[in-house]
XYZ file of C-alpha atoms in Angstrom:
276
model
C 0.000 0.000 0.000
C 0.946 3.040 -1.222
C 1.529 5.277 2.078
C 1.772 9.071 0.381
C -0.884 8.225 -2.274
C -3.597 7.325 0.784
C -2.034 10.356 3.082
C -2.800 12.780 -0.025
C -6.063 10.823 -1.251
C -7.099 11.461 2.796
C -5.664 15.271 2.991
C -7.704 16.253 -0.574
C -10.898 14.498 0.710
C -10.686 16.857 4.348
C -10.091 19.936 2.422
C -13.413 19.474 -0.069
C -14.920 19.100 3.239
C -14.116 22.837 3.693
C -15.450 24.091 0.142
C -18.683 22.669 0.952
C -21.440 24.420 2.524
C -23.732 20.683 2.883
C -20.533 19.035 4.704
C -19.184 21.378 7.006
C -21.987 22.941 8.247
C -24.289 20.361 10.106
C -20.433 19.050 11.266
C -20.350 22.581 12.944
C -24.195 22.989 14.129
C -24.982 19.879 15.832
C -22.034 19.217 18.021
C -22.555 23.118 19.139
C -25.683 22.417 19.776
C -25.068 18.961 21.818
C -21.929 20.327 23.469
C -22.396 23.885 24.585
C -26.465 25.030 23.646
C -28.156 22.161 25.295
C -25.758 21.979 28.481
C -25.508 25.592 28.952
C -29.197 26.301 28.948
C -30.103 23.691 31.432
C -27.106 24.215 34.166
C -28.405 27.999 33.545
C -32.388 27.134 34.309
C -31.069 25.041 36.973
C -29.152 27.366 39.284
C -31.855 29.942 38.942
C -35.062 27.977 38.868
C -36.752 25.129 40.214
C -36.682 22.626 37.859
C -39.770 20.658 39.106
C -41.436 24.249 38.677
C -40.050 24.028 34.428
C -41.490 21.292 33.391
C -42.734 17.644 34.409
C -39.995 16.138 35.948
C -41.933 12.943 37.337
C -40.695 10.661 34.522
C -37.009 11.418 35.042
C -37.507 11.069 39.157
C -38.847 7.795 38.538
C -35.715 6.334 35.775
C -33.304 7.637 38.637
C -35.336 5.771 41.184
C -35.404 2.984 39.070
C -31.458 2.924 38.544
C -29.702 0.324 39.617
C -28.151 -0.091 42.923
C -24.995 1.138 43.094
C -22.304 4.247 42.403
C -24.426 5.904 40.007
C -27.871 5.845 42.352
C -25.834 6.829 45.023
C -24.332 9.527 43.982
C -27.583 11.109 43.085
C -29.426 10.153 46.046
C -26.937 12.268 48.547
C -27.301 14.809 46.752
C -29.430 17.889 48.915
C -32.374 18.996 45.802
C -34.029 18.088 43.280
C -32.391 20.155 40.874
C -29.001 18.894 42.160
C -29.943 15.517 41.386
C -31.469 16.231 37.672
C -28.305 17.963 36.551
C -25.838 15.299 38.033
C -28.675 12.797 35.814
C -28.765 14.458 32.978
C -25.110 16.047 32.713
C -23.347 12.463 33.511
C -25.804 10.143 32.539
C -28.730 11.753 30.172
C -26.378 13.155 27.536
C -24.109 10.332 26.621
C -26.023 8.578 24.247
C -26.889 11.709 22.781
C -23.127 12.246 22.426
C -23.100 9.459 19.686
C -24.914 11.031 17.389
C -21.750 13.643 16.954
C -19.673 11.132 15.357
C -22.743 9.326 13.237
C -23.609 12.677 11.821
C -19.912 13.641 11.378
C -19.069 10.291 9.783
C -22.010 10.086 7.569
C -21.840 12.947 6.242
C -18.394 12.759 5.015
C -18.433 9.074 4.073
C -21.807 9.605 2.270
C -19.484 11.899 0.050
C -16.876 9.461 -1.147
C -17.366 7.856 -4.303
C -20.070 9.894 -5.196
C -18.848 13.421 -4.368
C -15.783 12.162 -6.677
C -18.259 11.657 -9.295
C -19.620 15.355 -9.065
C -16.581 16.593 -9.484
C -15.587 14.770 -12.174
C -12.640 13.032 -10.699
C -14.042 9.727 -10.116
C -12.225 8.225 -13.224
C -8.663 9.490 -12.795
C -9.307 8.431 -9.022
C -9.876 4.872 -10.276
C -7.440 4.406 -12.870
C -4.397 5.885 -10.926
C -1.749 3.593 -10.908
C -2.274 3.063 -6.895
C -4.329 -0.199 -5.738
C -7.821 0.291 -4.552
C -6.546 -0.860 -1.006
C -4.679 2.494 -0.920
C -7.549 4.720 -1.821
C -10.305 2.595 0.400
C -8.086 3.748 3.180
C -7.712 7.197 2.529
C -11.243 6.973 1.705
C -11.714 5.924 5.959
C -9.082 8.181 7.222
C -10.555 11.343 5.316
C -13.577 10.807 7.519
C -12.547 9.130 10.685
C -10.114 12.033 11.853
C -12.916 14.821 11.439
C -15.235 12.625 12.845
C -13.703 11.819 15.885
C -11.169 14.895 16.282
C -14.479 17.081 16.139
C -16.039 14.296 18.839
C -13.142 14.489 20.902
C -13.235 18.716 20.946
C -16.836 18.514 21.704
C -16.433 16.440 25.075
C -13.793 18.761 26.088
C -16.106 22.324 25.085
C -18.971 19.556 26.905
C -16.826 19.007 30.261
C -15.794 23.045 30.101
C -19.240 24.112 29.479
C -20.541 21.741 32.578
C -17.280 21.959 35.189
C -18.095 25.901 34.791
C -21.422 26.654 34.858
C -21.997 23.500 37.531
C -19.334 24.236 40.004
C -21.119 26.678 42.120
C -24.053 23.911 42.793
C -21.903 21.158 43.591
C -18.613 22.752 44.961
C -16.711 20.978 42.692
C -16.006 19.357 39.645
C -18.240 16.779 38.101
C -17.092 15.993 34.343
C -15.683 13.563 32.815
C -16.670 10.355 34.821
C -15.596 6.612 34.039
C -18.697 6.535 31.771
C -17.382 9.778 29.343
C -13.839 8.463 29.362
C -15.592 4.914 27.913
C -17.919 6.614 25.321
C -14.620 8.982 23.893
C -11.988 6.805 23.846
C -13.803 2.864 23.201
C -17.064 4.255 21.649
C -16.475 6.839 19.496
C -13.604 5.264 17.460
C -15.665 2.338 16.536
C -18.746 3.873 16.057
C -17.263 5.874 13.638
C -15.725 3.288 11.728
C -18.765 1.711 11.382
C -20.814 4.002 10.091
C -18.095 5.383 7.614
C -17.879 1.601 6.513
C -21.330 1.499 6.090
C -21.770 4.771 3.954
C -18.601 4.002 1.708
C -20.381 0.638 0.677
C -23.390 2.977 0.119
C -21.745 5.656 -1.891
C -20.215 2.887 -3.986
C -23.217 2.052 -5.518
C -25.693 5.077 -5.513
C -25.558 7.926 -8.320
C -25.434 11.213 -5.996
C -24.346 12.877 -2.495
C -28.061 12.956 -1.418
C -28.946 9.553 -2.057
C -26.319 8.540 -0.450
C -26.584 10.352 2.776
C -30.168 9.817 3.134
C -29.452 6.149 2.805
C -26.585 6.351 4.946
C -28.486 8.304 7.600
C -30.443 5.142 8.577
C -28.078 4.337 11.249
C -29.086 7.143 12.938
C -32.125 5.309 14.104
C -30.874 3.026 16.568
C -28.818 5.763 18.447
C -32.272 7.784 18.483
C -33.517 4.678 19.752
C -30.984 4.329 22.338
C -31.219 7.846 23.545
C -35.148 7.236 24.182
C -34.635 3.903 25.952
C -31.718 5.703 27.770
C -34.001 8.381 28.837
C -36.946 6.621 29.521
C -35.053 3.703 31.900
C -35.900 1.323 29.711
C -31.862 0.995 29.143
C -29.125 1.958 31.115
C -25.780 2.732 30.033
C -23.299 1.481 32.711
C -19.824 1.302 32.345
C -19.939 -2.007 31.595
C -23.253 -1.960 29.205
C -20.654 0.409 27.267
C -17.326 -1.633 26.862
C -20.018 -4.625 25.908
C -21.518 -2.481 22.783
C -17.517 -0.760 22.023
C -16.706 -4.996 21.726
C -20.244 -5.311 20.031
C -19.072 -2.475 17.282
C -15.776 -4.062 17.000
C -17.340 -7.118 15.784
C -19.705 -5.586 13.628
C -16.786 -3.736 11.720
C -14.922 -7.044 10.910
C -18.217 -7.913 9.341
C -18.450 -4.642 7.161
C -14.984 -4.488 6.185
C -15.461 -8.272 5.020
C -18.364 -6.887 3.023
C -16.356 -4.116 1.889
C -13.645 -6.284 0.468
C -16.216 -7.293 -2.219
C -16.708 -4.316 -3.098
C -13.079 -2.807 -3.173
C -12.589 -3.883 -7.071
C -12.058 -0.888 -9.618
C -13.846 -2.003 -12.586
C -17.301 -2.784 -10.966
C -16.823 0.720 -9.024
C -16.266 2.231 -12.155
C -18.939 0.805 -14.151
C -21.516 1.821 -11.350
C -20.134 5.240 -11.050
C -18.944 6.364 -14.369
């Protein structure tokens, strides 16, 4: 493999991401939005109003009464108010599976452009036909979106644990961000989750005709993250430390699947007579 043909195939893919407007900016918007909006306004609400006074809380009272026994349901419990014990919920616990959509969205919607977005610019056929094997370019094809996807994950944890550690510090005297759950989710999670869904969308983009059928196809993935983030919310799941290292070894698996199914795929002339 080719090592400064995939480094430049990778480095030309990250800046297109900059020239367009349909890439960059939901890669900006939601992780602001997860990260600093969402935090921001409820610590704010929360040191100046009663919570239970905002909205109904009764649902959430009942998922942490329902927790588990343990270090989590503990920690929560000790704690002097109601609002006290939502934010420590919802900052530590409430979030994280929300924090996986940064990396789906980032990944998809750079992987959804890889084959195709070639195509729209016209480059698809010299891409091809370059004397480099199509193991060199499938791999700069990953690495042009697995480093935005989770260098833009790993900045939003750290504007997420700024935002929180700040704005939380006079209710709880102290800092409460990152626990043994965030560390998990950034370092185990995110990596694999993002190869998984850039695997996914490259087999996708391979054999659709345009960027937008390709990320709304791609975009189905999304669905069981949603789906975790209710069930997360709702009690119906809860994401312990070891529920997390379980799916991280889960995702690990499923990626030796899709890059077995990728293989198939990773031949020139049937990429070629699908895209050109």
């Amino acid at each position: 493999m080719n090592k400064k043909a995939m480094w430049s195939i990778a480095v030309k893919d990250m800046r297109a991401i900059t020239s367009n407007i349909q890439i960059w900016l939901p890669m900006l918007i939601v992780p602001l939005i997860l990260g600093v909006v969402l935090p921001s306004a409820l610590l704010i609400t929360a040191r100046f109003f009663d919570l239970s006074m905002v909205g109904n809380t009764d649902m959430i009272v009942n998922v942490i009464q329902d927790l588990p026994e343990g270090g989590l349901k503990e920690s929560i419990e000790v704690l002097p108010t109601l609002n006290h014990q939502l934010i420590y919920f919802f900052m530590l616990y409430g979030f994280t599976p929300m924090f996986m959509l940064i990396p789906v969205m980032a990944s998809s919607v750079i992987s959804a452009n890889s084959f195709v977005g070639e195509k729209e610019r016209k480059t698809l056929e010299s891409l091809l036909f370059a004397p480099i094997s199509m193991k060199t370019i499938f791999v700069g094809k990953i690495l042009s979106a697995f480093i935005p996807a989770v260098t833009i994950t790993f900045f939003t944890s750290i504007l997420y644990g700024i935002v929180t550690n700040i704005i939380a510090y006079p209710l709880f005297d102290q800092m409460i961000f990152p626990t043994w759950g965030w560390v998990i989710l950034i370092i185990w999670i995110t990596p694999l989750l993002s190869l998984l869904v850039i695997l996914f969308n490259i087999i996708i983009s391979a054999k659709v005709k345009g960027y937008q059928e390709a990320y709304q196809l791609g975009s189905i993935i999304v669905l069981p993250i949603v789906a975790l983030v209710v069930s997360q919310l709702t009690g119906l799941l809860f994401l312990s430390n070891i529920m997390l290292i379980i799916i991280g070894f889960v995702l690990l698996f499923m990626n030796i699947v899709f890059l077995q199914f990728a293989a198939k795929w990773n031949d020139r002339f049937r990429l070629s007579e699908q895209q050109i």
